[in-house]
PDB file of C-alpha atoms in Angstrom:
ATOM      1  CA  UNK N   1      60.138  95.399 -20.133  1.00 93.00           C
ATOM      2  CA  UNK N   2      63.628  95.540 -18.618  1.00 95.00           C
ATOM      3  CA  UNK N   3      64.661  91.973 -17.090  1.00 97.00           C
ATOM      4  CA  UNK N   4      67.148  91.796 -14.003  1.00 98.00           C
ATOM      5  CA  UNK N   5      68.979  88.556 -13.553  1.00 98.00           C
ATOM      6  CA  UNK N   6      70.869  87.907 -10.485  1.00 98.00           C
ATOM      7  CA  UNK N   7      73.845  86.442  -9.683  1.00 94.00           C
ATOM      8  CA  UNK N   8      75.439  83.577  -7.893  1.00 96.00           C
ATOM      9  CA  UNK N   9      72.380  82.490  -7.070  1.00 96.00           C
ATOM     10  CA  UNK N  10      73.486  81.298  -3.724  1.00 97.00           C
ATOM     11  CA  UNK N  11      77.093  82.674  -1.437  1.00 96.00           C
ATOM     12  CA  UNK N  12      78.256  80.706   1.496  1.00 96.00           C
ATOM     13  CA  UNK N  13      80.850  82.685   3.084  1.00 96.00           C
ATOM     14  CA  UNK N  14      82.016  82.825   6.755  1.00 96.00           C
ATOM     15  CA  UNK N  15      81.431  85.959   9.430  1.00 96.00           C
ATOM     16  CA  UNK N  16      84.121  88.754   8.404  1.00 96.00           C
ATOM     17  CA  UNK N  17      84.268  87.636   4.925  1.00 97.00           C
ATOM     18  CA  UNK N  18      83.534  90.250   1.891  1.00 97.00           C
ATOM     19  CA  UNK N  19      80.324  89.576  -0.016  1.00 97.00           C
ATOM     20  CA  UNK N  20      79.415  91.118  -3.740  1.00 98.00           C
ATOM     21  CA  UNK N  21      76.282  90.462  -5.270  1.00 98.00           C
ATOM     22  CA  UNK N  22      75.406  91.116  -8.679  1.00 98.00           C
ATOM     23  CA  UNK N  23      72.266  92.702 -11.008  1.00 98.00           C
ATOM     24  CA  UNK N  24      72.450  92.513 -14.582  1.00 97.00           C
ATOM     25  CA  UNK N  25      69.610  94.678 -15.873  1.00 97.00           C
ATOM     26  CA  UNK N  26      68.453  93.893 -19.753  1.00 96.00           C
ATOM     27  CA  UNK N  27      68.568  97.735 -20.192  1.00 94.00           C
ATOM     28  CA  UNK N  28      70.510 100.654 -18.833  1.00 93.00           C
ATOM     29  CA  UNK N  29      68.498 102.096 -15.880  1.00 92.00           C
ATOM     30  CA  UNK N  30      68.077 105.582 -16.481  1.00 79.00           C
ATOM     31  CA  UNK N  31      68.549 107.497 -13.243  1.00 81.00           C
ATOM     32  CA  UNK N  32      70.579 104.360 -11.584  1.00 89.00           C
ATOM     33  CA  UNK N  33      66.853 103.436 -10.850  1.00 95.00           C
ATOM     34  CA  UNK N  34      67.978 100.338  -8.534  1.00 97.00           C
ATOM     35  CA  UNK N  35      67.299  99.624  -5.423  1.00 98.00           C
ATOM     36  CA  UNK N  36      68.367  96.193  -3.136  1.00 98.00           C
ATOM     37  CA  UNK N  37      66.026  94.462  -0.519  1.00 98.00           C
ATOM     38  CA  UNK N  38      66.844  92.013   2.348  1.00 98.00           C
ATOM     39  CA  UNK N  39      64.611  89.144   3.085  1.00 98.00           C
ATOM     40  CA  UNK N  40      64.856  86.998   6.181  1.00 97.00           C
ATOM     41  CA  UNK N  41      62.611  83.435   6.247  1.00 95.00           C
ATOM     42  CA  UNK N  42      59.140  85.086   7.584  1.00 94.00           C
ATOM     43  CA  UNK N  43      59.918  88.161   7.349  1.00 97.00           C
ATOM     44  CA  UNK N  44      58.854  91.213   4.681  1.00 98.00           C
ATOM     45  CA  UNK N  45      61.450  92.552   2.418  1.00 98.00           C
ATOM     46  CA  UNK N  46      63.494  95.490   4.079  1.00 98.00           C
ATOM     47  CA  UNK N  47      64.790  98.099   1.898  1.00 98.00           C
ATOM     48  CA  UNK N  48      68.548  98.437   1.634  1.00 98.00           C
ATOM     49  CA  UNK N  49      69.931 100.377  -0.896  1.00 98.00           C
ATOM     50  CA  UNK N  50      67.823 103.034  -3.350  1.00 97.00           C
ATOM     51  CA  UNK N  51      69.297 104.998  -5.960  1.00 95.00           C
ATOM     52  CA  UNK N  52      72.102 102.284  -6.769  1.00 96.00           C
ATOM     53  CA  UNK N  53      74.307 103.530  -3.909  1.00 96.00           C
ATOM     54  CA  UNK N  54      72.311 105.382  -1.591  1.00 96.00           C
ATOM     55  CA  UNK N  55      71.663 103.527   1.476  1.00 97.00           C
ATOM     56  CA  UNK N  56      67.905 103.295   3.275  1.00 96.00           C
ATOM     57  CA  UNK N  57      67.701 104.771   7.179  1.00 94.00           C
ATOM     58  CA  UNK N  58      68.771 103.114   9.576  1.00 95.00           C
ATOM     59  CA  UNK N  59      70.964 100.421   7.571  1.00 97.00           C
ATOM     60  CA  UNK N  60      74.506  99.606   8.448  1.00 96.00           C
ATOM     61  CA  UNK N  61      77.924 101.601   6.710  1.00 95.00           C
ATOM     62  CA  UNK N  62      79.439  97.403   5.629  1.00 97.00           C
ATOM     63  CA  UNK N  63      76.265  97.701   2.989  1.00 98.00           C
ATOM     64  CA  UNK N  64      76.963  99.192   0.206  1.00 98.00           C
ATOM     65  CA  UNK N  65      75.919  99.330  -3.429  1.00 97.00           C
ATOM     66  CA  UNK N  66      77.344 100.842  -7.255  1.00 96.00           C
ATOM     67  CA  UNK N  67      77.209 100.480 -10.299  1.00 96.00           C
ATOM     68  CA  UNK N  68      75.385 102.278 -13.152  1.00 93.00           C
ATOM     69  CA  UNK N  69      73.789 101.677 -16.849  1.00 93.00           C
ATOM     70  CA  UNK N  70      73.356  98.224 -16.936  1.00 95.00           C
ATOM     71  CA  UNK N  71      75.675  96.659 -13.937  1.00 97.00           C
ATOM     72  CA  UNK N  72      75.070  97.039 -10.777  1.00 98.00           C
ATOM     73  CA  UNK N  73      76.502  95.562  -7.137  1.00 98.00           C
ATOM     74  CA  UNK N  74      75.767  95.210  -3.389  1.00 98.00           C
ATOM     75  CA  UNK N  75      78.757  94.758  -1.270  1.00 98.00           C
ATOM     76  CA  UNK N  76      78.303  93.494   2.464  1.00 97.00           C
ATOM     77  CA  UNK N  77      82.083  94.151   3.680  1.00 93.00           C
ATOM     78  CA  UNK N  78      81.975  92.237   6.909  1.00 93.00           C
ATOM     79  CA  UNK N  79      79.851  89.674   6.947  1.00 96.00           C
ATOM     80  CA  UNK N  80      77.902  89.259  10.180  1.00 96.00           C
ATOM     81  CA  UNK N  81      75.899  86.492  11.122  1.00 95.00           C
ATOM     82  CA  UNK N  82      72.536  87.942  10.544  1.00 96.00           C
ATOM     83  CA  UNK N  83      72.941  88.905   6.836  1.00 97.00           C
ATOM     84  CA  UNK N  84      72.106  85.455   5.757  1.00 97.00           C
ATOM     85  CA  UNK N  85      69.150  86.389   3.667  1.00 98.00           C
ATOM     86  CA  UNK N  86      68.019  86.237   0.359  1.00 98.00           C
ATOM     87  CA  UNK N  87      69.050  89.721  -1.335  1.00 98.00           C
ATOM     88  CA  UNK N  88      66.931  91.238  -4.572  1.00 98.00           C
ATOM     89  CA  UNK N  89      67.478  94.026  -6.770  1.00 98.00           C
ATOM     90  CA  UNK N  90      64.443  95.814  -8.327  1.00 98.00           C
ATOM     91  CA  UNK N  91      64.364  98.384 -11.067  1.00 97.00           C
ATOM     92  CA  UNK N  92      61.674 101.075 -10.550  1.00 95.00           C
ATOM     93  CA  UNK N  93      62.898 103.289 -13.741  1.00 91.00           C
ATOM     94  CA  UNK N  94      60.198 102.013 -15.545  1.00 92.00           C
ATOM     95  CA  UNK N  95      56.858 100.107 -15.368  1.00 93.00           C
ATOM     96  CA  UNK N  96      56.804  96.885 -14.810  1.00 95.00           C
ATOM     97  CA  UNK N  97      58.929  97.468 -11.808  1.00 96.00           C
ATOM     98  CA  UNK N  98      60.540  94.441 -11.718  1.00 96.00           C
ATOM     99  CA  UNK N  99      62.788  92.734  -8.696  1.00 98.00           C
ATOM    100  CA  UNK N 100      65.462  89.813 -10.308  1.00 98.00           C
ATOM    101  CA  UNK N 101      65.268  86.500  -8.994  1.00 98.00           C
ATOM    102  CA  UNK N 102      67.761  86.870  -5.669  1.00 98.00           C
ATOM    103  CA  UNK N 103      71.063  85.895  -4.114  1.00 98.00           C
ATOM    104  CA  UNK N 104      71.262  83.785  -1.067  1.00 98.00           C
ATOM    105  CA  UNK N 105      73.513  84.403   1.367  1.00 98.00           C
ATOM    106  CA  UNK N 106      74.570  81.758   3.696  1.00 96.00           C
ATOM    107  CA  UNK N 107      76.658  82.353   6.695  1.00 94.00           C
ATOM    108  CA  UNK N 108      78.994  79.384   7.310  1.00 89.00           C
TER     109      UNK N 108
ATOM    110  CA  UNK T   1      57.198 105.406  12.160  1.00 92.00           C
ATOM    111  CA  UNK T   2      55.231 103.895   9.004  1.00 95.00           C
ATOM    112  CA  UNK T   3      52.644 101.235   9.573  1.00 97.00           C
ATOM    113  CA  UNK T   4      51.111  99.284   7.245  1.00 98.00           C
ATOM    114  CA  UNK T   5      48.396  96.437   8.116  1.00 98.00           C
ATOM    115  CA  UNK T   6      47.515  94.420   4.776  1.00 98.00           C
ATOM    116  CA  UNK T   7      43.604  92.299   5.233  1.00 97.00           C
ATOM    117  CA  UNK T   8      41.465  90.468   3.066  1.00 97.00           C
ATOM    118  CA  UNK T   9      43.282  87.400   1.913  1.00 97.00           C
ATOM    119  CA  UNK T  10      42.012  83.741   2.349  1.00 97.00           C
ATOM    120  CA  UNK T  11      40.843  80.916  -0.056  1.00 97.00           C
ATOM    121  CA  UNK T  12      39.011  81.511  -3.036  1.00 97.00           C
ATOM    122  CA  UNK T  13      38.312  79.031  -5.861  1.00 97.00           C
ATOM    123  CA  UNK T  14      39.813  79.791  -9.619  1.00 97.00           C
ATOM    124  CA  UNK T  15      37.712  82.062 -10.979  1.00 97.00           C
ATOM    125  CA  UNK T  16      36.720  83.483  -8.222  1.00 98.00           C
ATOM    126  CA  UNK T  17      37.232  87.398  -6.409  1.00 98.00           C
ATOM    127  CA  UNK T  18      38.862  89.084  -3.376  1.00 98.00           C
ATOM    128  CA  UNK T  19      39.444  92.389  -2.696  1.00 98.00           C
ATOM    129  CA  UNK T  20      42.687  93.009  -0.571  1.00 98.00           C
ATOM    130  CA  UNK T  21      42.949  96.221   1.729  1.00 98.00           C
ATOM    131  CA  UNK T  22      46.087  98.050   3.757  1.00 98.00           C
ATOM    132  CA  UNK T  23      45.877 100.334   6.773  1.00 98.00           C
ATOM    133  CA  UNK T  24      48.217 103.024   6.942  1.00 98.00           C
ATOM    134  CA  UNK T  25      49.286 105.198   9.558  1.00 96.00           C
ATOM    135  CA  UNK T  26      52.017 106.850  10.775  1.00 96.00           C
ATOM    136  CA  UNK T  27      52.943 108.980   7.653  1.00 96.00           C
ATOM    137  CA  UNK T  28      50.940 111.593   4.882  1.00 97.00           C
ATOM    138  CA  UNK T  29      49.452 108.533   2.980  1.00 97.00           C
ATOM    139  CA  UNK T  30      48.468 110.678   0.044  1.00 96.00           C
ATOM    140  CA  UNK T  31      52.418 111.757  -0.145  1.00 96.00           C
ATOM    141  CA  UNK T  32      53.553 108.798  -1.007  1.00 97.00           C
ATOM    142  CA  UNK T  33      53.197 105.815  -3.729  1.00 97.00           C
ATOM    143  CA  UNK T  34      52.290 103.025  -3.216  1.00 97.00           C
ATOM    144  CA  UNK T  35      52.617  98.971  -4.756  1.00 98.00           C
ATOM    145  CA  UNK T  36      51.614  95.626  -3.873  1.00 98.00           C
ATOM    146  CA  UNK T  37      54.218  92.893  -4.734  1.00 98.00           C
ATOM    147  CA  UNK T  38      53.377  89.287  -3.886  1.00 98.00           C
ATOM    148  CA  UNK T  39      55.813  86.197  -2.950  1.00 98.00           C
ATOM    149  CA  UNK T  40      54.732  82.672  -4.022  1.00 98.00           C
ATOM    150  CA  UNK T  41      55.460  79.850  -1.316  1.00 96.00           C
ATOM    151  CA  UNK T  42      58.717  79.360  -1.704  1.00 95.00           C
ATOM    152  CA  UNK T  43      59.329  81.538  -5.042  1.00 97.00           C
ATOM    153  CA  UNK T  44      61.048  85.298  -5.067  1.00 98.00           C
ATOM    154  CA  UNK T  45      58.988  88.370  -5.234  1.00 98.00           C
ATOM    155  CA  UNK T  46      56.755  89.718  -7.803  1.00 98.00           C
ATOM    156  CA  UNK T  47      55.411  92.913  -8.097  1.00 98.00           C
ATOM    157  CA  UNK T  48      52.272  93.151  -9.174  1.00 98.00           C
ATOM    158  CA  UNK T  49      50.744  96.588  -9.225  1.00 98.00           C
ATOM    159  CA  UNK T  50      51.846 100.351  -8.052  1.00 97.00           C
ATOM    160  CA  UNK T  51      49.927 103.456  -7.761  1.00 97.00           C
ATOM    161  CA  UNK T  52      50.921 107.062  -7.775  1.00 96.00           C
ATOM    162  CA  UNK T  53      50.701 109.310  -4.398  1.00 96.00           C
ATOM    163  CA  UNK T  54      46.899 110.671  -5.744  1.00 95.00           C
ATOM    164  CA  UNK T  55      46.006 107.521  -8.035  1.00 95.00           C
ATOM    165  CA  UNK T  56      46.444 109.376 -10.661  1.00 95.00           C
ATOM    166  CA  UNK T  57      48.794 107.070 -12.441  1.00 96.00           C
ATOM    167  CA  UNK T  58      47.956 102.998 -11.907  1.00 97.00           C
ATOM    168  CA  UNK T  59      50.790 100.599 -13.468  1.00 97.00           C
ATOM    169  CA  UNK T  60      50.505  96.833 -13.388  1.00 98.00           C
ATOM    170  CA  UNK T  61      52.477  93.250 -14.535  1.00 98.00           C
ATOM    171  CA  UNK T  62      51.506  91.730 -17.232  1.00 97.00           C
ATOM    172  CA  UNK T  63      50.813  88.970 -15.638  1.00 97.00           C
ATOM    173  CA  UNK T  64      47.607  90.376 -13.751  1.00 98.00           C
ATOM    174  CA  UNK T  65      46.739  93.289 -16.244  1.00 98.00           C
ATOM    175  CA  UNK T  66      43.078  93.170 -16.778  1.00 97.00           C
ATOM    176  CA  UNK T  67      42.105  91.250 -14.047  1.00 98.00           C
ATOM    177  CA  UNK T  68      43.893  92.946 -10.898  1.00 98.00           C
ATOM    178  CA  UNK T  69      42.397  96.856 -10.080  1.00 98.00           C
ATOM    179  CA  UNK T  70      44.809  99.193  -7.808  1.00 98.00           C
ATOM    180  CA  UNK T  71      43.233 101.614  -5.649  1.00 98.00           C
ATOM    181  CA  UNK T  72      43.327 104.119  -2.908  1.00 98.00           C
ATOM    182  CA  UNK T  73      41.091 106.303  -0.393  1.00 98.00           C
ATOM    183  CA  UNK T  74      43.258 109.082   0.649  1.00 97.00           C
ATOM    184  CA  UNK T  75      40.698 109.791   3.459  1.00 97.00           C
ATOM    185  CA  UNK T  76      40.747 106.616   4.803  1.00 98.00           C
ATOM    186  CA  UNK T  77      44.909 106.393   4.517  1.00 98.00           C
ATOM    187  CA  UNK T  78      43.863 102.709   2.717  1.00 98.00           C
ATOM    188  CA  UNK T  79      45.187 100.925  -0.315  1.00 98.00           C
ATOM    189  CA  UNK T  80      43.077  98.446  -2.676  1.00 98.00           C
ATOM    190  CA  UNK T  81      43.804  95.622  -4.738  1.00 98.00           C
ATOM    191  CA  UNK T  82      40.510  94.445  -6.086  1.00 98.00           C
ATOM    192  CA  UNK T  83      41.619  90.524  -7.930  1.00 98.00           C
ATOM    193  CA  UNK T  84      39.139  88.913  -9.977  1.00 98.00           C
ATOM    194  CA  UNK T  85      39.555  86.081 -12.251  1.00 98.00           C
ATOM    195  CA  UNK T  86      41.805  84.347  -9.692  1.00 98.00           C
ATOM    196  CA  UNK T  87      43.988  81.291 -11.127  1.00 98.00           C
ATOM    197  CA  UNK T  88      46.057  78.910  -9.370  1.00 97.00           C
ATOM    198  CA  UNK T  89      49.180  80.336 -10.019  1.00 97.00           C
ATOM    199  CA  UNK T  90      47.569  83.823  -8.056  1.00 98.00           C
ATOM    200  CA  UNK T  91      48.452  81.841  -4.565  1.00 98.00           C
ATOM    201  CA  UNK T  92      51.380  84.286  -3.019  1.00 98.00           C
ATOM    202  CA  UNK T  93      51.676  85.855   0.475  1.00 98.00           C
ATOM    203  CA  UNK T  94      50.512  89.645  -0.736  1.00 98.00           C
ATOM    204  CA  UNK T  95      52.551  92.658   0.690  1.00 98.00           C
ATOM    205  CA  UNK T  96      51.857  96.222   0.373  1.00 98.00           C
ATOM    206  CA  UNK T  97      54.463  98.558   0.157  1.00 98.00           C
ATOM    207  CA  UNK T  98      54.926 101.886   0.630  1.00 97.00           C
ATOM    208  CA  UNK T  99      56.831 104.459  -2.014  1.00 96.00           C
ATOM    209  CA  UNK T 100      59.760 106.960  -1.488  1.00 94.00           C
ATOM    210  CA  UNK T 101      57.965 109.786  -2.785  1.00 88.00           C
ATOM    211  CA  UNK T 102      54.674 110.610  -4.617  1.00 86.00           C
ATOM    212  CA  UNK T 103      56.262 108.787  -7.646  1.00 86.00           C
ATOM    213  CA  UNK T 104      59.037 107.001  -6.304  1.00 90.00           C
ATOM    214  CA  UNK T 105      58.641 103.297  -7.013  1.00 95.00           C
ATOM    215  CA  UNK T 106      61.321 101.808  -4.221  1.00 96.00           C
ATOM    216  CA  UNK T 107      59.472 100.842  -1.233  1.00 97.00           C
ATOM    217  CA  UNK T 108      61.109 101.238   2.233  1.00 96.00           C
ATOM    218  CA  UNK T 109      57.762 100.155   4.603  1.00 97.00           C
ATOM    219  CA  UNK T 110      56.149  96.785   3.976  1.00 98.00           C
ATOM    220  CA  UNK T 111      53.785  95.577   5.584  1.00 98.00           C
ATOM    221  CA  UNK T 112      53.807  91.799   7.015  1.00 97.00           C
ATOM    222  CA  UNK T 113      51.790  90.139   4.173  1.00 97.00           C
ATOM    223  CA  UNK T 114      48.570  88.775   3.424  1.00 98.00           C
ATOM    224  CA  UNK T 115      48.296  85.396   2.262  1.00 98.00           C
ATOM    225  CA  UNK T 116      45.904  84.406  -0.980  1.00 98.00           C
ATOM    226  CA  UNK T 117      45.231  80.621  -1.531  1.00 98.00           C
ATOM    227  CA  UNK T 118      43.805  79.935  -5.105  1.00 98.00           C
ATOM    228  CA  UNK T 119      42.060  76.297  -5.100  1.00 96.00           C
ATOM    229  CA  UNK T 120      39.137  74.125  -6.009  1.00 95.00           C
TER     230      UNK T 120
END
């Protein structure tokens, strides 16, 4: 079972500020199987990223992801105010397809 | 556009059985894979079960193996989640999801949730 952990588990940063989130995975992803969700208070999870760095339709060019193997990061480049949200990763290389614990982002 | 409308949630007591249902429309629903991945009040999400494009292939946590069934009626564009055994621990706003691909497991349509309550 591959494990994702998360981290900081919270960012406060201010609009126009630079935002990188990290995803540790217990076990290289084969196929950069990672993908990054948004979650708003109330709201469903919205698909961001797939494929480590591919980004989902309709989602904005200051979102971006890399990484491979093990490490893996979403980059916001200019913050707006509403990105603050609670971001996850989820590996879907291999059953269980787990999501890591999240990163909230707080917009000062 | 992708719709999905997830039913069939409510209070049960521990022990007891509820059988959770999504609507689709708006794409081929026997394309595509799809999961259900729950959210505890006030906890991160957990995915809980995923099933390939024809049901062929059924995958589950560990943490519901043996007492949660996946399902799916390609005529009916509608996805299962028959829970029995239900503990405490079960309560969690329920989502269905829908898959990239017929066995893509990263979900880019959710539906808006469904929520379980577990208690005596």
């Amino acid at each position: 079972e591959i494990v994702l952990t998360q981290s900081p588990g919270t960012l406060s940063l201010s609009p126009g500020e630079r935002a990188t989130l990290s995803c540790r995975a217990s076990q290289s992803l084969t196929g950069s199987h990672l993908a990054w969700y948004q979650q708003k208070p109330g709201q469903a999870p919205r698909l961001l990223i797939y494929g480590a760095s591919s980004r989902a339709t309709g989602i904005p060019d200051r979102f971006s992801g890399g990484g491979s193997g093990t490490d893996f990061t979403l980059t916001i480049s200019r913050l707006e105010p509403e990105d603050s949200a609670v971001y996850y990763c989820q590996q879907y290389g291999s059953s269980p397809f787990s999501f890591g614990p999240g990163t909230k982002v707080d917009i000062k | 556009e992708a719709h999905l409308v997830e039913s069939g949630g409510g209070l049960v007591q521990p022990g007891g059985s509820l059988r959770l249902s999504c609507a689709s429309s708006g794409f081929t629903f026997s394309s595509y894979a799809m999961t259900w991945v729950r959210q505890a009040p006030g906890k991160g999400l957990e995915w809980v079960s995923a099933i390939s494009a024809s049901g062929g292939s059924t995958y589950y946590a560990d943490s519901v193996k043996g007492r949660f069934t996946i399902s799916r009626d390609n005529f009916k564009n509608t996805l299962y989640l028959q829970m029995n055994s239900l503990r405490a621990e079960d309560t969690a706003v329920f989502y269905c999801a829908k898959g990239l691909g017929e066995f893509l497991y990263v979900f880019n349509y959710w539906g808006q949730g469904t929520l379980v309550s577990v208690s005596s």
